[in-house]
Amino acid sequence: MKHLITAGFLVCLTVAFISGGVLAQAGEPIQADNNATYELPPLPFPLEALEPIISDDTLSFHYGKHHRGYVDNLNKLVAGTELAGLPLEEIIIQTAGKPDKAAIFNNAAQAWNHTFYWQCLTPGGSVIPAALEAKIQESFGSVEACKKELSAAAVSQFGSGWAWLVLDEGKLKVIKTANADTPLTKGMKPLLTIDVWEHAYYLDYQNRRQEHVNYIIDKLLNWEFAAANLEK
Ligand code: FE
């Protein structure tokens, strides 16, 4: 059995998958299958679509090597275990904080985080839908204050990690996570993220993380995706 890794928030796969020659419908429970393999989902845009902010070269490595590497590693690590065939979100929840499962957690979470991240970007960016804008104003005071907090989190994350806009107990918050860690393990609903691992920007910006982050916030964020996540 093969299925695509999706990054919807704590939902089962949103795509149909093939099981024993039968086309299962999206949202149906997934049976564990020790031969299951996860697949790298397609990028939601062409490799050159985010230029000049993110180059074709960066995206080729980031998606084609790094993201693919996490998916390939995950397949090797879960093959023949009780985790094979579970939805990716379930693997993340089950392995979080367990030292003997750290490699599986790291690769599963990085696979999920990257699939989510690509959907947070869109060529030219997007306007902020009204319902999300109202929620941002309620939580941060203004859209500018929210963007400033997101930028500060992304820039101040020491070493590798992620900056996130999340819904936590009814309120929007900005948080940062280290390495592969994800809000999914903290009971928070992720709305948007920015990857601040050096592989995300070093070819284009070298050490200028701040510049990269600000361009992403100003020019590439997909607020419609964030609004859709808020509604889930
Ligand atoms: Fe990355």
Short mmCIF file of C-alpha atoms and ligand atoms in Angstrom, two decimals:
data_model
loop_
_atom_site.label_atom_id
_atom_site.label_comp_id
_atom_site.label_asym_id
_atom_site.label_seq_id
_atom_site.Cartn_x
_atom_site.Cartn_y
_atom_site.Cartn_z
CA MET A 1 0.00 0.00 0.00
CA LYS A 2 1.21 3.47 -0.75
CA HIS A 3 -0.16 6.76 0.44
CA LEU A 4 0.72 10.41 0.28
CA ILE A 5 1.86 12.37 3.28
CA THR A 6 -0.52 15.24 3.87
CA ALA A 7 -0.22 18.19 6.19
CA GLY A 8 -3.79 18.89 7.11
CA PHE A 9 -4.14 19.48 10.85
CA LEU A 10 -4.75 16.23 12.67
CA VAL A 11 -6.92 14.90 9.92
CA CYS A 12 -6.66 11.62 8.15
CA LEU A 13 -5.34 11.68 4.65
CA THR A 14 -7.19 14.08 2.42
CA VAL A 15 -6.40 12.11 -0.68
CA ALA A 16 -7.68 8.75 -1.74
CA PHE A 17 -5.25 5.86 -1.51
CA ILE A 18 -4.99 2.45 -3.05
CA SER A 19 -5.46 -0.51 -0.71
CA GLY A 20 -5.47 -4.05 -2.06
CA GLY A 21 -6.56 -2.79 -5.46
CA VAL A 22 -9.55 -0.95 -3.98
CA LEU A 23 -9.67 2.82 -4.13
CA ALA A 24 -10.41 3.94 -0.57
CA GLN A 25 -12.11 7.27 -0.06
CA ALA A 26 -10.47 10.24 1.66
CA GLY A 27 -11.03 10.31 5.39
CA GLU A 28 -11.60 6.58 5.77
CA PRO A 29 -9.65 4.95 8.61
CA ILE A 30 -6.27 3.69 7.49
CA GLN A 31 -5.39 0.13 8.37
CA ALA A 32 -1.85 -0.48 9.54
CA ASP A 33 0.14 -2.25 6.87
CA ASN A 34 3.73 -3.23 7.55
CA ASN A 35 4.56 -2.78 3.87
CA ALA A 36 3.17 0.76 3.71
CA THR A 37 5.35 3.46 2.22
CA TYR A 38 4.99 7.20 2.44
CA GLU A 39 5.44 9.30 -0.67
CA LEU A 40 6.78 12.79 -1.21
CA PRO A 41 3.77 14.91 -2.17
CA PRO A 42 4.13 17.26 -5.14
CA LEU A 43 5.03 20.89 -4.53
CA PRO A 44 1.97 23.16 -4.87
CA PHE A 45 3.93 25.39 -7.31
CA PRO A 46 6.75 25.04 -9.88
CA LEU A 47 10.34 25.13 -8.58
CA GLU A 48 10.95 28.59 -10.03
CA ALA A 49 7.63 30.09 -8.88
CA LEU A 50 9.01 31.72 -5.73
CA GLU A 51 11.92 33.52 -7.39
CA PRO A 52 13.60 35.86 -6.68
CA ILE A 53 12.81 35.41 -3.00
CA ILE A 54 13.50 31.66 -2.98
CA SER A 55 15.55 30.48 -5.94
CA ASP A 56 14.91 27.43 -8.08
CA ASP A 57 18.29 26.18 -6.83
CA THR A 58 17.32 26.45 -3.15
CA LEU A 59 13.96 24.83 -3.72
CA SER A 60 15.52 21.99 -5.74
CA PHE A 61 17.73 21.09 -2.79
CA HIS A 62 15.21 21.89 -0.06
CA TYR A 63 12.32 19.95 -1.57
CA GLY A 64 14.13 17.48 -3.81
CA LYS A 65 16.90 16.47 -1.38
CA HIS A 66 16.02 17.47 2.19
CA HIS A 67 12.26 16.87 2.18
CA ARG A 68 12.68 13.73 0.09
CA GLY A 69 15.37 12.54 2.49
CA TYR A 70 13.03 12.76 5.48
CA VAL A 71 10.36 10.75 3.63
CA ASP A 72 12.86 8.12 2.48
CA ASN A 73 14.36 7.80 5.97
CA LEU A 74 10.91 7.49 7.51
CA ASN A 75 10.06 4.62 5.17
CA LYS A 76 13.23 2.78 6.13
CA LEU A 77 12.73 3.38 9.86
CA VAL A 78 9.09 2.26 10.12
CA ALA A 79 9.28 -0.67 7.69
CA GLY A 80 8.06 -3.80 9.45
CA THR A 81 7.12 -1.95 12.66
CA GLU A 82 3.72 -1.35 14.23
CA LEU A 83 3.94 2.27 13.10
CA ALA A 84 4.01 1.50 9.37
CA GLY A 85 0.79 2.53 7.69
CA LEU A 86 -0.39 4.87 10.43
CA PRO A 87 -1.28 8.43 9.44
CA LEU A 88 1.81 10.63 9.69
CA GLU A 89 0.25 12.77 12.43
CA GLU A 90 -0.32 9.62 14.50
CA ILE A 91 3.33 8.55 14.15
CA ILE A 92 4.40 12.02 15.32
CA ILE A 93 2.13 11.95 18.37
CA GLN A 94 3.11 8.36 19.30
CA THR A 95 6.88 8.93 19.06
CA ALA A 96 7.20 12.45 20.52
CA GLY A 97 9.39 12.61 23.60
CA LYS A 98 10.50 8.97 23.37
CA PRO A 99 14.31 8.75 23.18
CA ASP A 100 14.24 5.29 21.58
CA LYS A 101 11.94 6.61 18.82
CA ALA A 102 13.79 9.89 18.22
CA ALA A 103 14.91 9.08 14.67
CA ILE A 104 11.38 8.11 13.62
CA PHE A 105 9.94 11.23 15.27
CA ASN A 106 12.51 13.52 13.65
CA ASN A 107 11.92 12.20 10.14
CA ALA A 108 8.13 11.97 10.48
CA ALA A 109 7.85 15.47 11.93
CA GLN A 110 10.20 16.94 9.33
CA ALA A 111 8.21 15.24 6.56
CA TRP A 112 4.98 16.72 7.95
CA ASN A 113 6.46 20.16 8.69
CA HIS A 114 7.80 20.54 5.14
CA THR A 115 4.56 19.47 3.45
CA PHE A 116 2.78 22.02 5.65
CA TYR A 117 5.41 24.68 4.93
CA TRP A 118 5.08 24.48 1.14
CA GLN A 119 1.39 25.22 1.52
CA CYS A 120 2.24 28.28 3.63
CA LEU A 121 3.94 29.84 0.60
CA THR A 122 2.34 31.11 -2.58
CA PRO A 123 3.84 33.14 -5.44
CA GLY A 124 3.16 36.83 -4.72
CA GLY A 125 1.64 36.10 -1.32
CA SER A 126 -2.06 36.47 -0.58
CA VAL A 127 -4.39 38.91 1.11
CA ILE A 128 -5.50 38.07 4.64
CA PRO A 129 -9.11 36.86 4.64
CA ALA A 130 -11.40 39.02 6.80
CA ALA A 131 -12.17 36.39 9.45
CA LEU A 132 -8.48 35.67 10.01
CA GLU A 133 -7.63 39.39 10.06
CA ALA A 134 -10.23 39.96 12.77
CA LYS A 135 -8.78 37.09 14.81
CA ILE A 136 -5.26 38.49 14.37
CA GLN A 137 -6.38 41.93 15.54
CA GLU A 138 -8.09 40.37 18.54
CA SER A 139 -4.97 38.40 19.50
CA PHE A 140 -2.11 40.74 18.58
CA GLY A 141 -3.69 44.20 18.30
CA SER A 142 -2.82 44.53 14.60
CA VAL A 143 -1.61 42.60 11.58
CA GLU A 144 1.69 44.47 11.76
CA ALA A 145 2.20 43.38 15.38
CA CYS A 146 1.55 39.77 14.38
CA LYS A 147 4.03 39.93 11.51
CA LYS A 148 6.62 41.58 13.77
CA GLU A 149 6.26 38.81 16.35
CA LEU A 150 6.51 36.11 13.67
CA SER A 151 9.65 37.70 12.28
CA ALA A 152 11.22 38.02 15.74
CA ALA A 153 10.49 34.36 16.51
CA ALA A 154 11.97 33.21 13.20
CA VAL A 155 15.11 35.29 13.60
CA SER A 156 15.69 34.49 17.28
CA GLN A 157 15.27 30.70 16.99
CA PHE A 158 18.74 29.52 18.00
CA GLY A 159 20.02 27.04 15.44
CA SER A 160 17.62 25.01 13.33
CA GLY A 161 13.87 25.15 13.76
CA TRP A 162 10.58 26.72 12.84
CA ALA A 163 8.47 29.80 13.63
CA TRP A 164 4.71 29.23 13.79
CA LEU A 165 1.41 31.05 13.95
CA VAL A 166 -0.84 28.75 15.98
CA LEU A 167 -4.27 28.63 17.57
CA ASP A 168 -3.90 27.76 21.24
CA GLU A 169 -6.94 27.62 23.52
CA GLY A 170 -8.90 29.92 21.24
CA LYS A 171 -6.18 32.54 20.86
CA LEU A 172 -3.65 33.08 18.10
CA LYS A 173 -0.04 32.91 19.25
CA VAL A 174 3.42 32.94 17.71
CA ILE A 175 5.76 30.19 18.89
CA LYS A 176 9.07 28.74 17.77
CA THR A 177 10.19 25.12 17.84
CA ALA A 178 13.68 23.61 17.62
CA ASN A 179 14.85 21.11 15.02
CA ALA A 180 11.92 18.86 13.98
CA ASP A 181 9.58 19.78 16.81
CA THR A 182 6.05 20.73 15.86
CA PRO A 183 2.97 22.27 17.54
CA LEU A 184 1.11 19.00 16.82
CA THR A 185 2.74 17.55 19.95
CA LYS A 186 1.64 20.48 22.11
CA GLY A 187 -2.09 20.38 21.44
CA MET A 188 -1.89 23.51 19.32
CA LYS A 189 -3.35 23.98 15.84
CA PRO A 190 -0.72 25.27 13.37
CA LEU A 191 -1.91 27.93 10.92
CA LEU A 192 1.35 29.03 9.28
CA THR A 193 5.05 28.26 9.57
CA ILE A 194 8.44 29.51 8.39
CA ASP A 195 11.36 27.10 8.08
CA VAL A 196 14.51 28.64 9.55
CA TRP A 197 16.86 25.72 9.07
CA GLU A 198 19.87 27.03 7.15
CA HIS A 199 19.04 24.70 4.23
CA ALA A 200 15.97 26.92 3.66
CA TYR A 201 17.94 30.05 2.81
CA TYR A 202 21.70 29.67 2.89
CA LEU A 203 22.25 29.32 -0.87
CA ASP A 204 20.36 32.57 -1.47
CA TYR A 205 20.99 34.64 1.68
CA GLN A 206 23.99 33.02 3.44
CA ASN A 207 23.85 34.30 7.05
CA ARG A 208 21.14 36.91 6.40
CA ARG A 209 18.23 35.02 7.96
CA GLN A 210 16.43 38.25 8.88
CA GLU A 211 16.33 39.39 5.25
CA HIS A 212 15.03 36.01 4.07
CA VAL A 213 12.35 35.89 6.78
CA ASN A 214 11.12 39.41 6.11
CA TYR A 215 10.81 38.73 2.38
CA ILE A 216 8.79 35.61 3.11
CA ILE A 217 6.46 37.47 5.47
CA ASP A 218 6.03 40.41 3.10
CA LYS A 219 5.88 38.58 -0.25
CA LEU A 220 5.13 34.86 0.02
CA LEU A 221 2.88 33.95 2.93
CA ASN A 222 -0.33 32.18 2.02
CA TRP A 223 -2.81 33.69 4.49
CA GLU A 224 -5.66 31.89 2.72
CA PHE A 225 -4.09 28.58 3.78
CA ALA A 226 -3.82 29.94 7.35
CA ALA A 227 -7.47 30.99 7.27
CA ALA A 228 -8.51 27.54 6.03
CA ASN A 229 -6.56 25.92 8.89
CA LEU A 230 -8.27 28.24 11.38
CA GLU A 231 -11.66 27.08 10.10
CA LYS A 232 -10.85 23.35 10.50
FE FE B 1 13.57 22.66 5.63
#
